[in-house]
Coordinates of C-alpha atoms in Angstrom, one line a residue:
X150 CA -163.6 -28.1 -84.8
X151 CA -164.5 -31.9 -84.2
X152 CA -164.0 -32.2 -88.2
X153 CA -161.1 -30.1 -88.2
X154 CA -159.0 -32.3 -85.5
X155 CA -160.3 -35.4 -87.7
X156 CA -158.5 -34.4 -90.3
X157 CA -155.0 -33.5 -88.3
X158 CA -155.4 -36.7 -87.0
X159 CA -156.0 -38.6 -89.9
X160 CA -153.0 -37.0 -91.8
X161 CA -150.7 -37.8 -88.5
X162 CA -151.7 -41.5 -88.6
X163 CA -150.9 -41.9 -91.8
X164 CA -147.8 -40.0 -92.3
X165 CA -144.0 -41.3 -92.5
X166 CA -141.7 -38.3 -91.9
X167 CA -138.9 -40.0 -93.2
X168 CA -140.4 -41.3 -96.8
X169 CA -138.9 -40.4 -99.7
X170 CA -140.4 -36.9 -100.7
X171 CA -141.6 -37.5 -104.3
X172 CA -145.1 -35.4 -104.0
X173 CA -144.5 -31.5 -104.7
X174 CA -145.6 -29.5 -102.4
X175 CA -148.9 -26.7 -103.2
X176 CA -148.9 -23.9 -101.7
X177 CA -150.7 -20.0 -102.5
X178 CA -148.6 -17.4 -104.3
X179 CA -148.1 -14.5 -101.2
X180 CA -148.1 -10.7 -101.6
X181 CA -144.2 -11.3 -101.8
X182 CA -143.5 -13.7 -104.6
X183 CA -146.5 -12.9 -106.8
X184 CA -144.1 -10.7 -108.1
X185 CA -142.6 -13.4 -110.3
X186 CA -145.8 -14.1 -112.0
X187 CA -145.4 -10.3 -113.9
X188 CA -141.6 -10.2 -114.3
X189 CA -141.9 -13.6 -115.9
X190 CA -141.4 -13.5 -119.6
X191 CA -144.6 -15.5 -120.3
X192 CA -148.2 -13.8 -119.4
X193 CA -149.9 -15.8 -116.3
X194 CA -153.3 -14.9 -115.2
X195 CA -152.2 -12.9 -112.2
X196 CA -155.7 -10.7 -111.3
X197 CA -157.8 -13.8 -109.8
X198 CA -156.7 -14.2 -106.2
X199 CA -155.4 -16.2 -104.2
X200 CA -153.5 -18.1 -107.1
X201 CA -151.7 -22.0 -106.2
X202 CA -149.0 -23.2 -107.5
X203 CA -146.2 -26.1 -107.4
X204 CA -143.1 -25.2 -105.2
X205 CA -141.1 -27.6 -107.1
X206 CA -138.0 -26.4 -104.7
X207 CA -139.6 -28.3 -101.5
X208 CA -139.9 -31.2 -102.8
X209 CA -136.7 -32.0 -101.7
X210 CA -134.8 -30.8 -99.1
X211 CA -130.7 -30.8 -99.1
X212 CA -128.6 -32.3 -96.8
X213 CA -127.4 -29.3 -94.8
X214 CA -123.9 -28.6 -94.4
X215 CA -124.2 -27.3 -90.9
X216 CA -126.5 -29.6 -88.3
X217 CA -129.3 -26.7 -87.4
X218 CA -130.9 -27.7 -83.5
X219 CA -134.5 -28.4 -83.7
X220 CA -135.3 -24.7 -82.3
X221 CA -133.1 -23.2 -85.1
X222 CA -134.9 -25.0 -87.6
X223 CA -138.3 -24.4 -86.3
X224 CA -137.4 -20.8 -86.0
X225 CA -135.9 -20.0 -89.2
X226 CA -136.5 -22.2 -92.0
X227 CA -139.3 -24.5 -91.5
X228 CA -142.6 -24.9 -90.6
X229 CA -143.6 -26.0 -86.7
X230 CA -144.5 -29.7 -87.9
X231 CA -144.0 -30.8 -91.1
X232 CA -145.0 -34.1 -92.7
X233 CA -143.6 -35.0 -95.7
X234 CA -144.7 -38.6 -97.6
X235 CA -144.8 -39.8 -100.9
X236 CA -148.5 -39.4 -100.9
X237 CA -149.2 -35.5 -99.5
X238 CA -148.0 -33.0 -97.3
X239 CA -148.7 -31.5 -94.0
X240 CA -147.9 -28.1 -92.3
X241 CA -148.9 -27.0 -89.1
X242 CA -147.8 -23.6 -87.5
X243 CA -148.5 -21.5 -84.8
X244 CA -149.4 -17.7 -85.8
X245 CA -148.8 -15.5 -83.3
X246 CA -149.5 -11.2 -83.7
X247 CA -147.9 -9.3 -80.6
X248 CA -148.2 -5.3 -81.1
X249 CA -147.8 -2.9 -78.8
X250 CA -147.8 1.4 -80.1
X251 CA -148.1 4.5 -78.8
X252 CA -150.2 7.3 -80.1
X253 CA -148.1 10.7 -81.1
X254 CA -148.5 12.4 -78.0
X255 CA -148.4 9.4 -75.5
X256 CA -151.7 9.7 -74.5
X257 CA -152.8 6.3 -75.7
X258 CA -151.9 3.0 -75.8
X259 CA -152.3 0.5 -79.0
X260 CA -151.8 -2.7 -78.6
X261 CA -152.5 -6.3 -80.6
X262 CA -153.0 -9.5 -78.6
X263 CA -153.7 -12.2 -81.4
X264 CA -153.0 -15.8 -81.3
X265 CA -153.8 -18.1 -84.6
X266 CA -153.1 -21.5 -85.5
X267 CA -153.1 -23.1 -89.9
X268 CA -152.7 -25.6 -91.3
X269 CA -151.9 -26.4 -95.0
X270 CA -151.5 -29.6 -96.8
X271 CA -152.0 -31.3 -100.2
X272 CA -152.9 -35.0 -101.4
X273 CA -150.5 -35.7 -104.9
X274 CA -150.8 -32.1 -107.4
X275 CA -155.0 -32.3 -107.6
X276 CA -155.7 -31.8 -103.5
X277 CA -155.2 -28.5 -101.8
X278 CA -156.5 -28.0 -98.2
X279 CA -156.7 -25.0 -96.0
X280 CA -157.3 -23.7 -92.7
X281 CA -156.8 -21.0 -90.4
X282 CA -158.1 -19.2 -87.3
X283 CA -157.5 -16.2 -85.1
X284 CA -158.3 -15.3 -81.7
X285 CA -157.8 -11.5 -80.8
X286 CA -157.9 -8.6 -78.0
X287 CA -156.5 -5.3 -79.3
X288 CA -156.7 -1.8 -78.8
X289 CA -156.6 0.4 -81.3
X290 CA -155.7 4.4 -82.3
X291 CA -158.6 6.6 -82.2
X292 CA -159.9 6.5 -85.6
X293 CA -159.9 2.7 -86.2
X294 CA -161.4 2.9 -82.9
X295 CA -164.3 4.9 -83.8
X296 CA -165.0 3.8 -87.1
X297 CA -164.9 -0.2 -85.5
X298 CA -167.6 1.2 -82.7
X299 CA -169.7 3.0 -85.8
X300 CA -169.7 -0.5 -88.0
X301 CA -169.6 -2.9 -85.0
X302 CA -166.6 -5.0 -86.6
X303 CA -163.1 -4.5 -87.5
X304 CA -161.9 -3.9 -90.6
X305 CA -161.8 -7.3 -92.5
X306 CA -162.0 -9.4 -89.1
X307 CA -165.4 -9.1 -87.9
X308 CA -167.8 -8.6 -85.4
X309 CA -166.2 -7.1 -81.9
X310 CA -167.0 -7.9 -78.3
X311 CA -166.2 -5.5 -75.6
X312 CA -163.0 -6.0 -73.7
X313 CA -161.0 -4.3 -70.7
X314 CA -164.3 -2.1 -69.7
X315 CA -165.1 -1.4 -73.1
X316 CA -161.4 0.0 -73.7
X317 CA -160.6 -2.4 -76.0
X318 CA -162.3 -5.4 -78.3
X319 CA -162.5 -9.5 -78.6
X320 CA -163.1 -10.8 -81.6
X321 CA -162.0 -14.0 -84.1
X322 CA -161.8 -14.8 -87.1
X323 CA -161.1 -18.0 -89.5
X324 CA -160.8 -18.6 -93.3
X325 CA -160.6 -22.4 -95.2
X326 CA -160.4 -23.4 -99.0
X327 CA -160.6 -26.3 -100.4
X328 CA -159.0 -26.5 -104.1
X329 CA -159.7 -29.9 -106.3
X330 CA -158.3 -30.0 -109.7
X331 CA -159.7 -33.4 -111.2
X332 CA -158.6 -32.5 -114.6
X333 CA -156.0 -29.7 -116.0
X334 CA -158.4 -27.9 -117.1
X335 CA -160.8 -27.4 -114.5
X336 CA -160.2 -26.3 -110.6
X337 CA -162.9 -26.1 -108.3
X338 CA -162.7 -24.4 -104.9
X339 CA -165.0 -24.1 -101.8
X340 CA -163.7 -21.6 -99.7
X341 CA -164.4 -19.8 -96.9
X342 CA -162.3 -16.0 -97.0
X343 CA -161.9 -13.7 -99.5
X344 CA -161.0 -13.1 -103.3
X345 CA -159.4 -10.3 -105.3
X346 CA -160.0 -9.9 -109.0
X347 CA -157.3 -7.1 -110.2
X348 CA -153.8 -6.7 -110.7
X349 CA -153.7 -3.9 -108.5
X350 CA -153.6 -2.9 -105.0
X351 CA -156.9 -1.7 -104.7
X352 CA -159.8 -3.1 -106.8
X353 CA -162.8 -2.0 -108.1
X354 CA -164.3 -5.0 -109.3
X355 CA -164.0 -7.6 -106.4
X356 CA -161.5 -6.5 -103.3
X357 CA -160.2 -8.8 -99.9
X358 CA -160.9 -6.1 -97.6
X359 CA -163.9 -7.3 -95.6
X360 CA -164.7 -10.2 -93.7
X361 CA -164.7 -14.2 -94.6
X362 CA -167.4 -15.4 -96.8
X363 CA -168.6 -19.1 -98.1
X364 CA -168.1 -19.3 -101.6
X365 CA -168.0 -22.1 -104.0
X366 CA -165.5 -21.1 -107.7
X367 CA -165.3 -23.2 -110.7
X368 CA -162.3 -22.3 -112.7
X369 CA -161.5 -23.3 -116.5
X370 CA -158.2 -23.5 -118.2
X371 CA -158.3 -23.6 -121.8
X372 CA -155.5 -22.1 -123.8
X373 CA -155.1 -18.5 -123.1
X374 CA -158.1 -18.2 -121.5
X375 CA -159.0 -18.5 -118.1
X376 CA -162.9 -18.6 -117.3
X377 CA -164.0 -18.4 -113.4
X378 CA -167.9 -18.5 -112.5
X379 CA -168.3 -18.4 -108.9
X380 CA -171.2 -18.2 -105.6
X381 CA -171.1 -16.5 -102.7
X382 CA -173.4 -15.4 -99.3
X383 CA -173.0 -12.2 -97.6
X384 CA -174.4 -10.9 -94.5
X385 CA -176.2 -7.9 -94.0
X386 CA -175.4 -6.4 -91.0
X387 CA -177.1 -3.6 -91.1
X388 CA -180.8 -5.8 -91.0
X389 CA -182.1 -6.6 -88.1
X390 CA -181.1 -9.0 -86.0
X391 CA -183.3 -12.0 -85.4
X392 CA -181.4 -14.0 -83.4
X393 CA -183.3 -13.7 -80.1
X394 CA -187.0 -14.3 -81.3
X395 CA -186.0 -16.5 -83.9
X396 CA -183.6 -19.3 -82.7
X397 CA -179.8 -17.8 -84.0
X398 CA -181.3 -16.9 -87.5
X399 CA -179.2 -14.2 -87.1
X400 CA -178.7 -11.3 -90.0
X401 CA -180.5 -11.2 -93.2
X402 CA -178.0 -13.0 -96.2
X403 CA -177.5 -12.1 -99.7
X404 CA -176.2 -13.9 -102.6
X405 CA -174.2 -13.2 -105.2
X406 CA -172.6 -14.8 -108.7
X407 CA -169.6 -13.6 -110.6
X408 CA -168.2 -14.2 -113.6
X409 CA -165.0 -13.0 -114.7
X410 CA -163.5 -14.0 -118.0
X411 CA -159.3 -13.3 -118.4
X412 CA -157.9 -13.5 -121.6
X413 CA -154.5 -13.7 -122.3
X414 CA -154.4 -11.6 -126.0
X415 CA -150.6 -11.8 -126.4
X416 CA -147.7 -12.6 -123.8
X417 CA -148.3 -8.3 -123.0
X418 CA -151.5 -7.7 -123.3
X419 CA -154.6 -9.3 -121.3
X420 CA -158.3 -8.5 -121.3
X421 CA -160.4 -9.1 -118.6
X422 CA -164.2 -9.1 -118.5
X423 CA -166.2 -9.2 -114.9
X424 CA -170.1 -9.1 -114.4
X425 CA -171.8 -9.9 -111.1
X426 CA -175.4 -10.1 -109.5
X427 CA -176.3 -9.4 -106.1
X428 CA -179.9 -10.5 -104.7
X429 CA -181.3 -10.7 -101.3
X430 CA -182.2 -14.2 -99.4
X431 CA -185.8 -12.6 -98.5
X432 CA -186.8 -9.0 -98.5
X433 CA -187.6 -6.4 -96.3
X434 CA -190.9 -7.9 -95.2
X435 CA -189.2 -11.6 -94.3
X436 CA -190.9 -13.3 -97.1
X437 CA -187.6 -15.9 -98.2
X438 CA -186.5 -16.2 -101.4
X439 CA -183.3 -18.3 -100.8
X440 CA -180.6 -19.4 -103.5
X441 CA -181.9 -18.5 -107.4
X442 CA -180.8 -21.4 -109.1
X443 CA -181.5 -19.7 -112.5
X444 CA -178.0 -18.2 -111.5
X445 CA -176.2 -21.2 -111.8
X446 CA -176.4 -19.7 -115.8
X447 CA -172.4 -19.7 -116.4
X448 CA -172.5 -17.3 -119.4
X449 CA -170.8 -14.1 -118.9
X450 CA -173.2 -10.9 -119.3
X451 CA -176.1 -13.3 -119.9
X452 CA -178.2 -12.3 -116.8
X453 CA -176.9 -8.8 -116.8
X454 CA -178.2 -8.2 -120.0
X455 CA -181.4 -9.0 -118.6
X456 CA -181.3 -6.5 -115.7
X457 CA -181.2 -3.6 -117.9
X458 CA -184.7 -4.5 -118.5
X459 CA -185.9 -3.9 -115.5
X460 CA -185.3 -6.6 -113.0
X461 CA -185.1 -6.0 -109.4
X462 CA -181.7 -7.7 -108.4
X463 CA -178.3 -5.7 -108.4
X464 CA -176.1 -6.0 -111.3
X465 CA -172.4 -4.3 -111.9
X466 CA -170.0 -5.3 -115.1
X467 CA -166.2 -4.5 -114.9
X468 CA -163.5 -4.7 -117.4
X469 CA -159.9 -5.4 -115.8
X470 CA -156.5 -4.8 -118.3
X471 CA -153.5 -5.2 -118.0
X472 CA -149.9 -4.2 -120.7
X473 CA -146.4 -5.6 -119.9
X474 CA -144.9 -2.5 -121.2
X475 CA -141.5 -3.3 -120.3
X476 CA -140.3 -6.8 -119.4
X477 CA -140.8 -5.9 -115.4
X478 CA -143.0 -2.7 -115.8
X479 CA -146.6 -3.1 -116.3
X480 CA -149.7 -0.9 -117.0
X481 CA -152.9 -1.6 -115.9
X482 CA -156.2 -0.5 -115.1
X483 CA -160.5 -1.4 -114.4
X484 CA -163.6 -0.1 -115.2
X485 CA -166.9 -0.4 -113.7
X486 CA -170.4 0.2 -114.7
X487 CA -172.7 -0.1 -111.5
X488 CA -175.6 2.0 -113.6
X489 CA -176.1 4.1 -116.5
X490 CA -178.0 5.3 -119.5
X491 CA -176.3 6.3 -122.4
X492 CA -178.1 9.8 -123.3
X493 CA -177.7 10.8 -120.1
X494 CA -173.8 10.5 -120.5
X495 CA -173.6 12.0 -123.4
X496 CA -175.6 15.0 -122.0
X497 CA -172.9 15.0 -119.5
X498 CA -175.3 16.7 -116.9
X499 CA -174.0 14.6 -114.3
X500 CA -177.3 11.9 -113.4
X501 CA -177.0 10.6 -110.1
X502 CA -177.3 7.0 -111.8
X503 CA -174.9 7.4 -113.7
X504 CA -172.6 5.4 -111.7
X505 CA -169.1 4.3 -112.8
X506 CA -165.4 4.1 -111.1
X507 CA -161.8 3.9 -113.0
X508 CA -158.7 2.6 -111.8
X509 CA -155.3 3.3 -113.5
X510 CA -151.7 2.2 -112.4
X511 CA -148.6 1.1 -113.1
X512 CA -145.9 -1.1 -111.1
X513 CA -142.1 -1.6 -111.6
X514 CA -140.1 -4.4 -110.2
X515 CA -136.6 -4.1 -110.0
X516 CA -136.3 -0.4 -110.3
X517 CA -132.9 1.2 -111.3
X518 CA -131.6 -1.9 -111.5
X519 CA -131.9 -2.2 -107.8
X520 CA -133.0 -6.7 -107.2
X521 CA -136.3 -6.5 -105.1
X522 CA -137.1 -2.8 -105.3
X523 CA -140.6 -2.7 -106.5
X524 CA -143.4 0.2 -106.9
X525 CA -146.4 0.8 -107.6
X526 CA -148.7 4.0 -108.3
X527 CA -152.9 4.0 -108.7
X528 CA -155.4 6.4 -109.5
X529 CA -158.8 5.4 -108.7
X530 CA -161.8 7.6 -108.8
X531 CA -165.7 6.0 -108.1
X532 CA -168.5 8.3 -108.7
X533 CA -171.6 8.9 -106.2
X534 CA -173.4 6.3 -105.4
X535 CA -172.0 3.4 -107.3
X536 CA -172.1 -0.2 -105.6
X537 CA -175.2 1.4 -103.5
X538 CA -178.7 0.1 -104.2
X539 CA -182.3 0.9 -102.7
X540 CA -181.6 -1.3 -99.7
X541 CA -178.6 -2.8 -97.5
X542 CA -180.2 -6.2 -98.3
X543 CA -178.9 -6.0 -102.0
X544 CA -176.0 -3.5 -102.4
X545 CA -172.8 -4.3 -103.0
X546 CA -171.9 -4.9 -99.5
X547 CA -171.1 -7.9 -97.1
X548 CA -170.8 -7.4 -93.6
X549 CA -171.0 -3.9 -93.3
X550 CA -167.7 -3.1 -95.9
X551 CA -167.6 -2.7 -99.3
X552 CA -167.1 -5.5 -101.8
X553 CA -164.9 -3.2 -103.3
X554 CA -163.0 -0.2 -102.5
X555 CA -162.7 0.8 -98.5
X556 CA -163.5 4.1 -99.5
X557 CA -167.1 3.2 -100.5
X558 CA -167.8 6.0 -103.3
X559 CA -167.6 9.6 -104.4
X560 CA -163.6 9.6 -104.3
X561 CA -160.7 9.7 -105.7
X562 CA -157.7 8.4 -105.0
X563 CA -153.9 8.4 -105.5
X564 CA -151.7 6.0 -104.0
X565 CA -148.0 5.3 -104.2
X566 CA -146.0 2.0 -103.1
X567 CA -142.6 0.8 -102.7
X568 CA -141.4 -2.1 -101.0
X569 CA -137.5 -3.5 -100.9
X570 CA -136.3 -6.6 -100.1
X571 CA -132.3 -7.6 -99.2
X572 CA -132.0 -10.9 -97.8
X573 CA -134.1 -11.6 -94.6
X574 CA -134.8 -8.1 -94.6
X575 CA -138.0 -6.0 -95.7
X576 CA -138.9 -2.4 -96.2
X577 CA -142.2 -1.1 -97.3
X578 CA -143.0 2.6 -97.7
X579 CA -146.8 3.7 -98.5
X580 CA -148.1 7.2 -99.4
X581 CA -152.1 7.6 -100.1
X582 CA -154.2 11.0 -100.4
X583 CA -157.8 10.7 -101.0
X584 CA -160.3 13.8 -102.1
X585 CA -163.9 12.5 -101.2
X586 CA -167.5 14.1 -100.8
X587 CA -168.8 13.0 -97.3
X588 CA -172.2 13.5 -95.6
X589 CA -172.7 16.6 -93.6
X590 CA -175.2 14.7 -91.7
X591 CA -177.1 10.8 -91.2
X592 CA -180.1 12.1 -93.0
X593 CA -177.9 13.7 -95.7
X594 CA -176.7 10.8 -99.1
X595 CA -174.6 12.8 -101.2
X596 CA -172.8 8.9 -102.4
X597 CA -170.3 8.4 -100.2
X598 CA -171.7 5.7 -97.7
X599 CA -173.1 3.0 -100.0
X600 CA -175.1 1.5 -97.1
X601 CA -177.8 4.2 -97.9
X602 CA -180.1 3.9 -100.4
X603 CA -179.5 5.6 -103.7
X604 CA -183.3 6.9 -103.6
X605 CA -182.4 9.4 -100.8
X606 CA -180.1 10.9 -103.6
X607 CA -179.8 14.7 -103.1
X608 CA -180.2 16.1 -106.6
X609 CA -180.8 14.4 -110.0
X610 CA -178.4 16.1 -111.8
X611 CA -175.4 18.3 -111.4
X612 CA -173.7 15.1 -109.3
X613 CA -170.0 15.1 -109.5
X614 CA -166.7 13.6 -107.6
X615 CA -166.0 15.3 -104.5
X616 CA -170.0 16.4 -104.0
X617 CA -170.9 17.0 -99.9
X618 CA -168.8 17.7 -97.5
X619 CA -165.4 17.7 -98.6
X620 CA -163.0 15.7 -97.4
X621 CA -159.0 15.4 -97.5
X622 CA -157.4 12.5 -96.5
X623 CA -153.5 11.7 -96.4
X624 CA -152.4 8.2 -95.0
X625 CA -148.4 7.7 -94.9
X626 CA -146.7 4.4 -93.3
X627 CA -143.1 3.0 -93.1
X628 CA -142.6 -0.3 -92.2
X629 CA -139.6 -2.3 -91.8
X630 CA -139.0 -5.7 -90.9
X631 CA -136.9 -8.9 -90.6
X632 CA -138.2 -12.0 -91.7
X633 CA -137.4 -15.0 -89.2
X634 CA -139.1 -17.7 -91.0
X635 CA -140.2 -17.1 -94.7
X636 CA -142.1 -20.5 -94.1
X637 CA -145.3 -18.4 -92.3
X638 CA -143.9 -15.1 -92.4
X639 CA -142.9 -14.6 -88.7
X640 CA -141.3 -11.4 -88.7
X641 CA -139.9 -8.6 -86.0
X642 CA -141.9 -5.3 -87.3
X643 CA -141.5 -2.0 -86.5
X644 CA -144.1 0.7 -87.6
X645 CA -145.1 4.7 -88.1
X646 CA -148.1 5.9 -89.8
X647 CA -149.5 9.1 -90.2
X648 CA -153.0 9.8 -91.0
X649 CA -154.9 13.3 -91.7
X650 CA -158.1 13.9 -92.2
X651 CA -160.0 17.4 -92.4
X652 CA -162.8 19.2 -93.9
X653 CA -165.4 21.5 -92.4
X654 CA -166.5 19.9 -89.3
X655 CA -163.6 18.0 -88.4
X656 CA -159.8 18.0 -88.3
X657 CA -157.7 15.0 -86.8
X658 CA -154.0 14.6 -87.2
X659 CA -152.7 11.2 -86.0
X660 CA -148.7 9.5 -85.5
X661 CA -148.9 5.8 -84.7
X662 CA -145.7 3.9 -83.9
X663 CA -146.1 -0.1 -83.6
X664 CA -143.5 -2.4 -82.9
X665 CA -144.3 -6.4 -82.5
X666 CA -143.8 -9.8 -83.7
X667 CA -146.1 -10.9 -86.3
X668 CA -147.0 -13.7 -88.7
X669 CA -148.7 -15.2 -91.4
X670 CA -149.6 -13.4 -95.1
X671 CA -152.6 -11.7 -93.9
X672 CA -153.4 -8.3 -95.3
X673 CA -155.2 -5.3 -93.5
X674 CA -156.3 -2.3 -95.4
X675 CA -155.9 0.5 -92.6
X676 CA -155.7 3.0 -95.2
X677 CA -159.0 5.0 -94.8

């Protein structure tokens, strides 16, 4: 924080509101105008997230021809402090996120308490700084409440404290990146958040849906090709905790390196190819292994090749696509190989390591016509076991969600999309309904639950989609909303979901309705 106040103050002391603004301003494409990047008529590298860019239209700001008060301003169009100079720019805002719901028959309460604070700002076109942070008490429908009690952290926000008696939960959370571009064909980026490699809404490959993480991407621009190598730590959560015996050591860590390789084949076609390696900062018996600097390696495939040999670490290769078939519609898809031996595909007698996932889907902008209506439908379908590995401390996991898909594995999945946009106002409608195999019991791994070890697999052949106990799940929300301030996304929200889940054992049937004032661009996948 000491750091962090530096900085604000250093900016401040520096600044002249009232130069000339001649420096553009850089700022992250949102889930609202990425859009542009596909209904563009050249092809951009749109599946590595978050992307930067130039807003070339704040650079300077026209002399209104109404005189706005301060609090109008503020309110509406710009951000709480702004410090423009010829030299950088600064934007601080305040990010609140103030729900309150009711369940469908009254019985309980929802409710959001969240209070966050970023800042933004950029030195010339080559500096890009970041920050942001949360503090939050909430209250939550039953089955977010369960499943946060189960993991011990909510979804994508981390670990929980008890609040109100235990009826409710404190936690925090804060994300940074740092982007430097010395030359234009080279960014490199230490962050501290989340990335997304896909061009869809869910992703098979590498997803935002869990907690912050440190990470350190190298990115090269040559051509049509776009080449991104990058290191991360995760936490294991499930380990034990040494934090009491052993002075805050906290949770075991695992790295991993990803490489991801997007190639732009024509302005409608482009070809993406992923691999990635997990391994675990010390095993199961303590003995530390640390950072493998023979990963450093930035050659695509060169290191997974090797683990088909027989090494110990956790590999996964991915292929992303995508095909501009009409000037706004596009086709896309993934595929992953966690594990698999080629005889035993082509016996087709369903090995349980035979483990692969597909994702398939296709979004319009501008349908019928219509400016700003945009959807999207998905099929995604993961087969048992993939992503999971012989221990916690290796699979494809970081604090207790998957690196991937919400739904861990054994799924499939078909979800629908539509959002519109008129003015200040915004309308999103979502549909989802999800066939999965769960486990009757703890001591039961039929591939649904990656945080079991694959070796507890239930049969070694005859494994299919759906295997276990299954499982039908629908998830339906409507959300509309008017956007106060674009600048950070302050917004009056209203919200109903519906969620249905029911197999064997259990049968739920949940109506949420939310109403609050929200901000910022942060995304929460709910939809499980």
């Amino acid at each position: 924080m000491k750091h962090f106040l530096w900085i604000i103050g250093t900016l401040l002391l520096f600044s002249n509101a009232n130069a000339q603004e001649k420096v553009p301003v850089i700022v992250p494409y949102n889930y609202l105008d990425i859009r542009e990047l596909y209904i563009d008529s050249l092809n951009h590298h749109t599946s590595l997230r978050p992307i930067l860019h130039i807003d070339t239209s704040a650079m300077y700001t026209a002399t209104p021809t109404v005189k706005r008060s301060w609090v109008h301003r503020k309110l509406f169009d710009e951000h709480l402090l702004e410090f423009r100079n010829e030299d950088f720019n600064v934007f601080i805002d305040f990010l609140p996120d103030f729900q309150v719901g009711k369940t469908k028959d009254g019985s309980r309460t929802t409710w959001v308490n969240t209070r966050g604070a970023s800042i933004q700002a950029n030195i010339g076109t080559k500096f890009y700084f970041e920050s942001y942070f949360y503090e939050n008490q909430a209250k939550f429908p039953t089955y977010l409440d369960q499943y946060i009690r189960k993991q011990d952290i909510v979804p994508g926000q981390g670990a929980i404290k008890d609040y109100s008696n235990g009826k409710a939960f404190d936690y925090n959370n804060a994300s940074a990146l740092l982007s430097y571009t010395p030359i234009k064909y080279l960014t490199i980026d230490m962050g501290y958040g989340q990335n997304f490699i896909g061009d869809g809404y869910r992703s098979l490959i590498l997803s935002d849906i869990q907690f912050s993480y440190p990470y350190l991407k190298l990115t090269g621009h040559l051509g049509k090709v776009q080449y991104t190598s990058m290191w991360a730590q995760f936490m294991d959560k499930h380990s034990k905790n040494f934090a009491a015996a052993y002075d805050d050591l906290g949770y075991y860590k695992k790295w991993g390196v990803f490489h991801f390789l997007d190639w732009n084949v024509s302005k409608k076609i482009s070809i993406g190819f992923f691999d990635a390696v997990i391994w675990p900062d010390a095993d199961s018996s303590g003995r530390k292994r640390g950072f493998d600097w023979s990963y450093m390696n930035p050659i695509i495939f060169l290191r997974s090749a090797e683990f088909s040999e027989g090494s110990s670490d956790n590999a996964l290769m991915g292929l992303n696509a995508k095909f501009k078939l009409f000037p706004k519609t596009t086709i896309y898809g993934q595929f992953v190989l966690d594990e698999f031996k080629l005889n035993e595909v082509l016996k087709g007698k369903g090995w349980w390591a035979n483990k692969q996932a597909w994702q398939l889907g296709v979004k319009a902008y501008d349908l019928f016509k219509v400016n700003k209506l945009d959807v999207l439908a998905e099929y995604n379908a993961v087969r048992p076991y993939t992503y999971s590995y012989k221990s916690t401390l290796i699979n494809y996991e970081h604090y207790n969600q998957s690196l991937a898909h919400p739904l861990g594995a054994n799924f499939q999945e078909i979800v629908g999309i539509a959002t519109y946009r008129l003015k200040r106002w915004y309308g999103r409608g979502e549909l989802m309904y999800s066939k999965y195999g769960d486990d009757p019991d703890a001591n039961t791994n039929y591939g649904h639950d990656i945080s079991k070890p694959y070796t507890t697999h239930v049969n070694e052949y005859g494994n299919y989609i759906g295997q276990g106990l299954k499982t039908d799940l629908i998830y339906a929300q409507g959300t509309i909303a008017y956007i106060f301030n674009p600048k950070y996304n302050l917004r009056l929200e209203t919200s109903l979901a519906y969620r249905k889940l029911s197999n064997d054992q259990v049968k739920t049937n949940d109506v949420i309705f939310s109403i609050g004032l929200r901000s910022s661009f942060r995304k929460f996948y709910y939809d499980f």
